[in-house]
XYZ file of C-alpha atoms in Angstrom:
588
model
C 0.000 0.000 0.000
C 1.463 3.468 -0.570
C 1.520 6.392 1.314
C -0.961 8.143 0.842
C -1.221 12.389 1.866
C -4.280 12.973 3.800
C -6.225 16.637 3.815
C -7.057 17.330 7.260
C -9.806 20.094 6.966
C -12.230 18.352 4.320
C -15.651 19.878 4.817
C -18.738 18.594 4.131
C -19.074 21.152 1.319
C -16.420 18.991 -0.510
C -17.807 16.828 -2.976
C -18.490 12.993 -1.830
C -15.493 10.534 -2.593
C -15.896 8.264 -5.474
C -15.100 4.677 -5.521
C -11.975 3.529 -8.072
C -13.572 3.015 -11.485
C -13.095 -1.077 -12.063
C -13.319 -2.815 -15.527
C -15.278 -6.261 -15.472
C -13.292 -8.389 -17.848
C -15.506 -11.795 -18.798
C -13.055 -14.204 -19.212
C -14.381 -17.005 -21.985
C -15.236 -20.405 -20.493
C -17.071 -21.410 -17.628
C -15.542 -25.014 -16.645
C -15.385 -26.029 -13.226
C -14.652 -29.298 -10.800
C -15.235 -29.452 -7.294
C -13.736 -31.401 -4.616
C -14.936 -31.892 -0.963
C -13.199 -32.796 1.812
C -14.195 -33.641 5.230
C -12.591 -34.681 8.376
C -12.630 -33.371 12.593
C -11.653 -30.626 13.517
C -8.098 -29.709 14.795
C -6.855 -32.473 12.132
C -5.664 -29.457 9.694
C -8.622 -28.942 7.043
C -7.865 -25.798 7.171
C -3.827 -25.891 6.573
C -4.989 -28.429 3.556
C -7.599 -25.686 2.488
C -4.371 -23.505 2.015
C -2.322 -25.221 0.375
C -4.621 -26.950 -2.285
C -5.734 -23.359 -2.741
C -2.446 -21.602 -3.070
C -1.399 -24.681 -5.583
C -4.016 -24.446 -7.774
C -3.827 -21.167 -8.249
C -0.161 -21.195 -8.948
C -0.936 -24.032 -11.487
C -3.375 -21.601 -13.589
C -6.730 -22.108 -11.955
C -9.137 -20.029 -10.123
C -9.775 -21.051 -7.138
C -12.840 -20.449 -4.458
C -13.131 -22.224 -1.208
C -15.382 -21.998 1.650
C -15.979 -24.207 4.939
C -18.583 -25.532 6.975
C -16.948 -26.202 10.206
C -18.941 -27.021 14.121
C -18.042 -24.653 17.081
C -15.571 -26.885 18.649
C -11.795 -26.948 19.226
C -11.419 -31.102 18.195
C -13.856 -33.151 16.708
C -17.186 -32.862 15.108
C -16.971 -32.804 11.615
C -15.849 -30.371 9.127
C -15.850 -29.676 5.305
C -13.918 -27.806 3.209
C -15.420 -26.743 -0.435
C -13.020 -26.399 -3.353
C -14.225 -25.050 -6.835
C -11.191 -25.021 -9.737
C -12.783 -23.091 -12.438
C -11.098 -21.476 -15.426
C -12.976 -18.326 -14.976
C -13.809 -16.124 -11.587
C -16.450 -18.148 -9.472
C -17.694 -16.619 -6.178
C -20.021 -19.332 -5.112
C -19.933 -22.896 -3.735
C -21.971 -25.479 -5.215
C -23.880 -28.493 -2.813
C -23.163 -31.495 -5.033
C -19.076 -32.554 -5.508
C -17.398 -34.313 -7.621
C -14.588 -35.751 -6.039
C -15.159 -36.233 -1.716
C -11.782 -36.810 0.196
C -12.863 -38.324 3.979
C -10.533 -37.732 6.167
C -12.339 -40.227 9.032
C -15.612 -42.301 9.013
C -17.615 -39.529 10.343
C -17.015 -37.033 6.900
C -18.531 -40.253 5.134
C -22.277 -39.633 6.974
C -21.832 -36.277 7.003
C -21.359 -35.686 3.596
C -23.450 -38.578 2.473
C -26.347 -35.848 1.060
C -23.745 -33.568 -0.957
C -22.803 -37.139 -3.240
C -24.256 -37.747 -6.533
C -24.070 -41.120 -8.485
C -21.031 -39.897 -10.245
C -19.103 -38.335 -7.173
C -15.887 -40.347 -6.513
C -15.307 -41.013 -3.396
C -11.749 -41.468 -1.661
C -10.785 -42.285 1.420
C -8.354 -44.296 3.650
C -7.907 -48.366 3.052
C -9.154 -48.713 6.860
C -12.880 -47.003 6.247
C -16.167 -48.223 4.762
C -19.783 -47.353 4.218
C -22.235 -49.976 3.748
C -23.873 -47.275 0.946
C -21.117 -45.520 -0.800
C -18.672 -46.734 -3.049
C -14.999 -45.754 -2.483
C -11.983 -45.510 -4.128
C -9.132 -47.174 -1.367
C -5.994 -44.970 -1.060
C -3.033 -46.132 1.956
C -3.106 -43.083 3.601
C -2.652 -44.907 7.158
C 0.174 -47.106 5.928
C 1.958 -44.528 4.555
C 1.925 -42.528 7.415
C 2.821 -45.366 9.374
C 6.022 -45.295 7.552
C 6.188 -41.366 7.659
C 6.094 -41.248 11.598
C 2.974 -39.583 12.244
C -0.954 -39.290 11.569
C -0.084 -35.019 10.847
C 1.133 -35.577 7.347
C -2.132 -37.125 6.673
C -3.297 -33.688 4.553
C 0.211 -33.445 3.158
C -0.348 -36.997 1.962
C -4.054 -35.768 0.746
C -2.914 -32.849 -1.266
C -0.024 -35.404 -3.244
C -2.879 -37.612 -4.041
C -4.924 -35.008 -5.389
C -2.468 -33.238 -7.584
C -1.261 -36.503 -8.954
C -4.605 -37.588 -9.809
C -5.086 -34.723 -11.614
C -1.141 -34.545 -13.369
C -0.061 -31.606 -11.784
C 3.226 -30.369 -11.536
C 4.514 -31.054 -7.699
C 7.031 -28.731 -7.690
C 3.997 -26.417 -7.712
C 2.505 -28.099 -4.917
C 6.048 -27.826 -3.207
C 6.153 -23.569 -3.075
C 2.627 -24.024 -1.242
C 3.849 -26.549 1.148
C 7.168 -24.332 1.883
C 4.749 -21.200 2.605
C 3.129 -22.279 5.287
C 5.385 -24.608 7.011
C 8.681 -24.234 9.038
C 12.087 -25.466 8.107
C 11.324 -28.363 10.686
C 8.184 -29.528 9.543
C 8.892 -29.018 6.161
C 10.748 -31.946 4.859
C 8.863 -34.959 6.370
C 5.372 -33.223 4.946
C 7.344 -33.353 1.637
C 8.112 -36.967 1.414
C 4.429 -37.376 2.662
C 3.458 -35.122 -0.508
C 5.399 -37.126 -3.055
C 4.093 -40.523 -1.860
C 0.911 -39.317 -1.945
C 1.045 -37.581 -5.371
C 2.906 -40.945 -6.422
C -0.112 -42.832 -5.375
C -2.285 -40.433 -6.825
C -0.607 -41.157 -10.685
C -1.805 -44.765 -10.146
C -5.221 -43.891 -9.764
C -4.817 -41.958 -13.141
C -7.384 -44.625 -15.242
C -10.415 -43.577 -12.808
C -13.379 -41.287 -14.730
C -12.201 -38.935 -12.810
C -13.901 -34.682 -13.878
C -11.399 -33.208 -16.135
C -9.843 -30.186 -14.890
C -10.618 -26.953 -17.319
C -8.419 -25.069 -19.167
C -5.148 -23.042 -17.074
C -5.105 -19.572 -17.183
C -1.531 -18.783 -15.345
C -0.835 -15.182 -17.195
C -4.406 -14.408 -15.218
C -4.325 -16.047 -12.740
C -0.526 -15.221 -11.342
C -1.548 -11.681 -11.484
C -4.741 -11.927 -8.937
C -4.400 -12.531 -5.255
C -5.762 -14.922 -2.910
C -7.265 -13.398 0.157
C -10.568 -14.316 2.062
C -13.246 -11.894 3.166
C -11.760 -11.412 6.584
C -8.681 -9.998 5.203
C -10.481 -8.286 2.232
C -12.245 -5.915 4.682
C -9.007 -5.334 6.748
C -7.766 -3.931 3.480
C -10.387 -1.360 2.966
C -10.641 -0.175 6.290
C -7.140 0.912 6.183
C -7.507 2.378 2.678
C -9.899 4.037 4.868
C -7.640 5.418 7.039
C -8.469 3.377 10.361
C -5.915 3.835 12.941
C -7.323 2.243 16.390
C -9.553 -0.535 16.351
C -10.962 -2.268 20.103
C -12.939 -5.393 20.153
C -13.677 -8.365 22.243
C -13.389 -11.397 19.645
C -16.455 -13.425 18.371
C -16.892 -15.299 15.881
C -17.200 -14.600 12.915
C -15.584 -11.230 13.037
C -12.479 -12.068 14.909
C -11.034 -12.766 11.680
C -10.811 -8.745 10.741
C -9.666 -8.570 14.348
C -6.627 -10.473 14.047
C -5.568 -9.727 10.408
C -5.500 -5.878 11.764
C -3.666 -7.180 14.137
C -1.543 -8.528 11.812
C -1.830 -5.608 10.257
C -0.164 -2.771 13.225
C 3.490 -3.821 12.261
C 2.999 -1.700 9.164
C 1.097 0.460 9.861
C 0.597 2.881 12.178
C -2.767 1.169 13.977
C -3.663 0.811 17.912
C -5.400 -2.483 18.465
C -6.924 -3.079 21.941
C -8.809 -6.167 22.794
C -11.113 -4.596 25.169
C -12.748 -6.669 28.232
C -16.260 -6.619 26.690
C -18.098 -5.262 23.593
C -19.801 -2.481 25.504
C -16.056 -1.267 26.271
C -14.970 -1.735 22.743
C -17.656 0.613 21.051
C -17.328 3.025 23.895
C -13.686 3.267 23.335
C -14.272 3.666 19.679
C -16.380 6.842 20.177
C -13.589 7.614 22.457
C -11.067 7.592 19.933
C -12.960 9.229 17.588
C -13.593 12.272 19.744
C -9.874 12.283 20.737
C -8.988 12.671 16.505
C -8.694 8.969 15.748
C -10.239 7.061 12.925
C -11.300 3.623 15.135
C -13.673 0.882 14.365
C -14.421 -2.152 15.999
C -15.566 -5.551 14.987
C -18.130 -8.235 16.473
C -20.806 -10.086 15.558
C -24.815 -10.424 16.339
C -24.714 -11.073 20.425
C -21.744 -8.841 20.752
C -23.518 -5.721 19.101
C -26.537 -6.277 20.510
C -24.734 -5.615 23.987
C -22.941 -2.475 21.919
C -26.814 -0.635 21.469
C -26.297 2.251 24.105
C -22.750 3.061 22.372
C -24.851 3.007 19.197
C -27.586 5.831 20.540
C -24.477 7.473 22.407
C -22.497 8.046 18.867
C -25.849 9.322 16.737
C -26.702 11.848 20.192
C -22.924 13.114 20.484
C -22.758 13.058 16.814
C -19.599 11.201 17.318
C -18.586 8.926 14.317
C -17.801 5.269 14.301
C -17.335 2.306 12.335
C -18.861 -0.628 13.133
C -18.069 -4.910 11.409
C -20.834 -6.575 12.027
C -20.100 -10.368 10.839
C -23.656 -11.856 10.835
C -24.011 -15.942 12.141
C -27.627 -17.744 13.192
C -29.069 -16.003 16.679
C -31.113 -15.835 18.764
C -28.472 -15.972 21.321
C -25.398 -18.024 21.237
C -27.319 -19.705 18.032
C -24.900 -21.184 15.734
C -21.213 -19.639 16.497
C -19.478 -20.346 13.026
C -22.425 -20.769 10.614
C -23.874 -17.990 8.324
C -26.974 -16.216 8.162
C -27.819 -12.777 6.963
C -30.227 -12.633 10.385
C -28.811 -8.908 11.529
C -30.333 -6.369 9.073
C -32.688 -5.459 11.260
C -30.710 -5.421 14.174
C -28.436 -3.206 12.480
C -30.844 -0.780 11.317
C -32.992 -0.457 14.224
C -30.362 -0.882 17.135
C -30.367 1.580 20.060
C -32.879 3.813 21.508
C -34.361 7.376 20.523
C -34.196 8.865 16.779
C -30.766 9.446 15.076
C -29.015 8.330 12.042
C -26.842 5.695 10.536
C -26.035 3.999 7.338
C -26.158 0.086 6.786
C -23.529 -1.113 4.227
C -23.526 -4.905 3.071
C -20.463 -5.602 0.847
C -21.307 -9.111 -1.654
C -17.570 -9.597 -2.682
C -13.569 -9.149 -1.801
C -13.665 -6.165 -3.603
C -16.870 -5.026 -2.451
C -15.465 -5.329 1.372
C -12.260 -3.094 0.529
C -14.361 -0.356 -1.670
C -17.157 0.009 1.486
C -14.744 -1.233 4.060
C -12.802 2.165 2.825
C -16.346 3.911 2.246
C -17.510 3.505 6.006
C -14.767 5.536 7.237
C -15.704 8.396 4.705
C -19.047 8.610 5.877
C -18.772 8.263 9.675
C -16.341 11.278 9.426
C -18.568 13.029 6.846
C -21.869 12.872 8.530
C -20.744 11.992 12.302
C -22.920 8.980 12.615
C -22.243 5.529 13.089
C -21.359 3.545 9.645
C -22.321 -0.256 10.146
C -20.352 -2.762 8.038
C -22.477 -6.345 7.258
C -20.789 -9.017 6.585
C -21.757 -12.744 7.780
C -19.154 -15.850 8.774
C -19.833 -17.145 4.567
C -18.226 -14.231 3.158
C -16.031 -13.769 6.078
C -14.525 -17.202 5.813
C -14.408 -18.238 2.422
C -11.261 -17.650 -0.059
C -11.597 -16.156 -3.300
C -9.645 -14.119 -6.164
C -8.948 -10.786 -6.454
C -7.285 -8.245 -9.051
C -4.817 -5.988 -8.084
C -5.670 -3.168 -5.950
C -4.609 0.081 -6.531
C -4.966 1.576 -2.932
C -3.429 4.857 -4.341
C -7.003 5.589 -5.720
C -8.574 5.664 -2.657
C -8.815 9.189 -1.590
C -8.756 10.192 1.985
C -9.683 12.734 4.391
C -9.920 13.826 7.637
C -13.333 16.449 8.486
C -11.461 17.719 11.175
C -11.243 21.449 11.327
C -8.910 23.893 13.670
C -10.815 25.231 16.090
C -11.391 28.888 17.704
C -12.140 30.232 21.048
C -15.884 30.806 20.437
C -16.063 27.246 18.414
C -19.254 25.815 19.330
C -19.423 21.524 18.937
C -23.336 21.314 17.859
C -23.682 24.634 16.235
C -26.622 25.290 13.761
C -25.880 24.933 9.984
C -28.428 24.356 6.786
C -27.486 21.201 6.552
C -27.300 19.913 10.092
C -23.414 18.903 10.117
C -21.019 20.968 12.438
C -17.629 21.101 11.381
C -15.726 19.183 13.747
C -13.184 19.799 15.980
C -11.152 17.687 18.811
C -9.118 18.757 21.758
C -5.908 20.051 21.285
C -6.389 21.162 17.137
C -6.833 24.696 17.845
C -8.202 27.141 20.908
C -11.422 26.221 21.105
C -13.327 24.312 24.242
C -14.534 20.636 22.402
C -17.822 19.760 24.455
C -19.878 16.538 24.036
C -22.522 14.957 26.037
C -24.804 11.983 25.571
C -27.524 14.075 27.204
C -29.564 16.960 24.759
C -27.596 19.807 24.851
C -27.066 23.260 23.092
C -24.891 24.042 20.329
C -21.574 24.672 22.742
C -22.340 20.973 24.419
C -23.816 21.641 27.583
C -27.122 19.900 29.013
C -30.148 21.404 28.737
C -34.219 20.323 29.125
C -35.123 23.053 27.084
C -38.138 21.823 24.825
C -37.043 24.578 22.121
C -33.283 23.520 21.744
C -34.545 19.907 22.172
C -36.851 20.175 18.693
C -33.929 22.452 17.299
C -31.606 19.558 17.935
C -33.637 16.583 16.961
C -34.402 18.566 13.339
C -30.445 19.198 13.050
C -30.352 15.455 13.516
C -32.760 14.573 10.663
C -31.079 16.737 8.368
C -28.287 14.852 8.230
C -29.868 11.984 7.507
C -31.682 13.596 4.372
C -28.242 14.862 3.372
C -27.041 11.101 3.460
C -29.202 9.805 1.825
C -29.085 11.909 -1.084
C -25.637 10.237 -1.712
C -26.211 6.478 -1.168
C -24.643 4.576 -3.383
C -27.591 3.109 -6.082
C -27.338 -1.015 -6.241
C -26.023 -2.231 -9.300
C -27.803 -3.585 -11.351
C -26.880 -6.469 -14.399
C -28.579 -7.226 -17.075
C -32.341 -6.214 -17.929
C -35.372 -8.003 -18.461
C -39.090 -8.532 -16.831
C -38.225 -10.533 -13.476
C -35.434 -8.699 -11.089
C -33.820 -11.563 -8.796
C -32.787 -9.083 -6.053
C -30.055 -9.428 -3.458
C -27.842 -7.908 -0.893
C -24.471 -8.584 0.758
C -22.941 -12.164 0.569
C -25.966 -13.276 -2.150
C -23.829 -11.349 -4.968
C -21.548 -14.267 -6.073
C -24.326 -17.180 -6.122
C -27.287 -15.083 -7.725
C -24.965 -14.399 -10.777
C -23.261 -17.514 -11.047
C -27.185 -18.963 -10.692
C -28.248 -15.892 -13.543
C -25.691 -17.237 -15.583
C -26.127 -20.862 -16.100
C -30.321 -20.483 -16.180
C -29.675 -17.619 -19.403
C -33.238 -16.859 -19.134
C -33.537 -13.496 -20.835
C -36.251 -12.353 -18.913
C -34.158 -12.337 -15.536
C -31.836 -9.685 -14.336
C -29.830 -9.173 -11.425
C -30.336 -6.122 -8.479
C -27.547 -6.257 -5.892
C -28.171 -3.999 -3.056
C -24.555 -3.070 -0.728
C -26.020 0.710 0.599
C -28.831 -1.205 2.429
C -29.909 1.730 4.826
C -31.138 4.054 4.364
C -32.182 3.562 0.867
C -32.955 6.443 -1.880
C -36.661 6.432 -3.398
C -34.966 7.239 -6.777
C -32.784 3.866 -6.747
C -36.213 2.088 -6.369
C -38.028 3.833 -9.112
C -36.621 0.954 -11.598
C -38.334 -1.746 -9.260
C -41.857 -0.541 -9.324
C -41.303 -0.766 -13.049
C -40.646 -4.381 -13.321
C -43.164 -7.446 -13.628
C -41.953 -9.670 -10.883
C -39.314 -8.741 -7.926
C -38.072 -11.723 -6.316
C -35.749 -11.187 -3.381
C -33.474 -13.899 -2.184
C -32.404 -13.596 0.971
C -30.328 -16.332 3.951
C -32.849 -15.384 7.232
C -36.351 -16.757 7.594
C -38.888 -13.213 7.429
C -36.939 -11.692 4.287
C -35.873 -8.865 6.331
C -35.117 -6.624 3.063
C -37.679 -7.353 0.945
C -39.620 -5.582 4.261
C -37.563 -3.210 3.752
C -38.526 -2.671 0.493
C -42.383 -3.054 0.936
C -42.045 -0.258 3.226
C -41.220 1.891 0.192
C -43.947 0.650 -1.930
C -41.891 -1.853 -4.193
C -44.581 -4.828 -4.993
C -42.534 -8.223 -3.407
C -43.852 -11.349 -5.873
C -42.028 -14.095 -4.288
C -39.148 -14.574 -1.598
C -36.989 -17.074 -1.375
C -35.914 -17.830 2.145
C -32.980 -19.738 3.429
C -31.909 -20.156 7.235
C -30.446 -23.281 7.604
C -27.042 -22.244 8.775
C -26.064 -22.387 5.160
C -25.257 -20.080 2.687
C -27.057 -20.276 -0.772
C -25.484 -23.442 -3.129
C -25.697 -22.392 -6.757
C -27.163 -25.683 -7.880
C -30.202 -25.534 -5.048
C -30.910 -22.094 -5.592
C -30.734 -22.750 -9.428
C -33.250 -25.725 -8.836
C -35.506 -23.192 -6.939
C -35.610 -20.450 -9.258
C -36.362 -22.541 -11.871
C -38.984 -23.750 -10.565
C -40.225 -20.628 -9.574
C -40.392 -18.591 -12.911
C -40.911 -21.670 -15.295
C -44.658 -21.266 -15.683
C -44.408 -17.681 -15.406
C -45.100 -15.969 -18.885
């Protein structure tokens, strides 16, 4: 990232940043194999996730994982999704073609996700009475090898010499992630297991598409965690406090990560009530802070939320969404918090809901939120949920350079006044220390200097200067994008993106068209104008009420059909293709 010079006395006045203009390059072909693989937890899915990943990208694929995975430190059982396309896919699909079971248990619990053409592999020493599988000596030779650990070393050689891949490949993604110590023995484990893996070479095994290294070598691999670390410090964040919970500790730790670099405070506070509080905190004092948590955690964080809209103090907000009420389900997905988000807090103030759908969705409004807590001095919530969080994707290179940033903070002078009056209901801001003036805020009413008062006159003067600035905010939220045109919009927000287009894709029904919603509160009338327009709006949404499409009843758009999902899943792109089919077929 370079260095980037930031203008410290940006006004309101200025006009609103823009994102980076992207180009969408469709890349011919559309090919793509995927391979499951399931074992317990604490057996190293993940470190297998990483290197299979990191190899096949380095061998001229792109790659997309994601993981299913139950809220314990050992056992259970666990999946891990890999799709090796030959063009960008963002989605993960419910049927495999190739499932790798690590124990006995994967076998039942991935017995729905096989199809009569799925190939099944897994050690010499397990059975199924129903499935058929393909025997490979993974016990033996790790008998030989000195320890059950290199089993996924042993896993990864099979599957690149099934496939005829180079190993040295598979080598560089071995040496990234392990030590000098570990490294050799997982090696010979590798090359037995890709040696096995060119025996089994006659099986109908899916044929891998076409490679695409001059692309592919020139994209990164990141997952959504790390993807909105990115664009909160193209953002300019500089402190961020939280207590971790899944799924947002991810963005917790890679800014942790993150504070040799750069110049960042990170603080893992005792509670999230502490966390958001010191956020306004820092905010006051002239940071740029944020914090991160997830459904239970904000939902203890609602009387910092109505403290930042009364003190007009800013503050940034990751909300990764899993399944509630309560504890719920700790690392599954769900996009169960809109309302939550929205509504949060007591007493009448503003805010604005953003729900990135992709990695470079989460660094463009990752970056955004920052802009428009300091712009409008109200709290900037950031949805994600543990799908996009946790699953690994591809991404172009960034120019961070684009991303413009400023600071609203202005010098102030002795007669400054924190909350004074102005047409449209934003103060220019000042903190301690940045000039003479006496920086007063209060989370009771008060006048325009700061102090407390129960006066009925200032109180309706300063709930109007409130409202204004949510008028003025909403006059520049971003409009959802929308692809393609026809008479049926398939509507989404947030993590949806990927699986609706991938879904849009393969069905090539002319009359459907995508609507992908990221600004998700609150929303402009104008953006809906194209939606009262259309035949049929069908909203797709992972909670059980459809808490958008609400949402967008509330401003008169006509909802035809919903489809619902709150399983602890995200979408699969051959489900929901199953079920949209279904539902527009007889429509004319």
């Amino acid at each position: 990232m370079n260095e980037t010079k930031v203008p410290f006395e940006a006004t309101i006045s200025d006009q609103a940043v823009s994102l980076p203009e992207k180009r969408e390059e469709e890349l011919p072909g559309r090919d793509s194999i995927s391979i499951l693989i399931g074992g317990a937890a604490g057996t190293g899915i993940m470190t297998l996730e990483k290197i299979l990943t990191g190899a096949f990208k380095r061998s001229g694929y792109f790659v997309f994982s994601t993981k299913e995975y139950m809220s314990r430190v050992r056992g259970g059982s666990n999946t891990t999704l890999l799709r090796i396309a030959d063009a960008p896919v963002n989605a993960p699909c419910w049927y495999t073609d190739i499932f790798i079971a690590l124990d006995t248990d994967a076998l039942s619990h991935a017995h729905e996700r096989l199809t009569d053409h799925t190939i099944v592999l897994a050690d010499e020493n397990i059975t199924h009475e129903e499935i058929e599988i393909t025997k490979i000596p993974v016990s033996r030779a790790l008998k030989e090898l000195g320890g059950r650990h290199y089993a996924n070393s042993y896993v990864t050689g099979v599957i690149f010499g099934i496939f005829g891949l180079d190993e040295a490949v598979l080598t560089e993604s071995m040496e990234a992630l392990f030590d000098e110590e570990e490294i050799h023995k997982n090696k010979a484990a590798m090359h037995q297991g890709v040696v096995y893996g060119q025996s089994l070479k006659d099986l109908p095994f899916p044929k891998l598409p076409g490679q695409l290294q001059q692309k592919t070598n020139s994209m990164h691999l990141m997952d959504g965690s790390s993807a909105s670390g990115f664009g909160f410090l193209a953002g300019g964040c500089n402190m961020i406090t939280a207590y971790p919970m899944s799924p947002s500790t991810g963005v917790l730790n890679f800014m942790a990560s993150m504070s040799e670099h750069f110049t960042l405070l990170v603080e893992q506070s005792e509670d999230e009530i502490a966390s958001l509080n010191m956020v306004l905190g820092g905010w006051f004092g002239g940071a740029r802070a944020m914090t991160s948590t997830s459904g239970g955690g904000f939902a203890l964080m609602s009387e910092a939320v109505s403290l930042s809209g009364m003190s007009e103090t800013p503050a940034v907000i990751y909300l990764a969404q899993r399944p509630g009420p309560a504890t719920g389900l700790p690392t599954r997905s769900e996009q169960g918090d809109l309302n939550l988000a929205i509504y949060s807090g007591h007493g009448y103030f503003g805010r604005i809901v953003l729900a990135p759908g992709d990695l470079q969705e989460c660094i463009d409004f990752g970056y955004l939120a920052f802009e428009l807590a300091d712009r409008y001095q109200m709290p900037v919530i950031t949805l994600s949920d543990q799908y996009l969080a946790d699953s690994i994707g591809m991404l172009k290179r960034v120019d961070f350079s684009a991303y413009v940033q400023r600071r609203y903070i202005l010098p102030t002078d002795a007669l400054y006044e924190r909350y004074k009056f102005t047409e449209n209901g934003i103060t220019p801001r000042g903190v301690p220390g940045l000039g003479e003036g006496l920086v007063v805020s209060t989370s009771d009413e008060h006048d325009e200097r700061g102090q407390i008062t129960e006066s009925s006159h200032m109180r309706d003067k300063m709930v109007k200067k409130r409202k204004k600035k949510i008028s003025l905010a909403i006059l520049e939220a971003h409009s959802p994008k929308v692809m393609g045109e026809g008479s049926i919009a398939v509507i989404g927000w947030g993590s949806t993106k990927g699986v609706i287009t991938e879904v849009l894709r393969e069905l090539a029904d002319p009359r459907l068209f995508q609507v992908h919603f990221v600004w998700v509160h609150p929303l402009d009338p104008r953006h809906l104008e194209m939606l009262k327009e259309t035949k049929t709006n069908i909203v797709i949404e992972n909670n059980v009420t459809g808490e958008f499409s609400d949402i967008l009843k509330k401003h008169d758009i006509d909802i035809h059909h919903r489809i619902l999902q709150a399983d602890g899943f995200a979408f699969f792109t051959d489900l929901l293709k199953e079920k949209l089919y279904n539902l527009v077929k007889e429509q004319k």
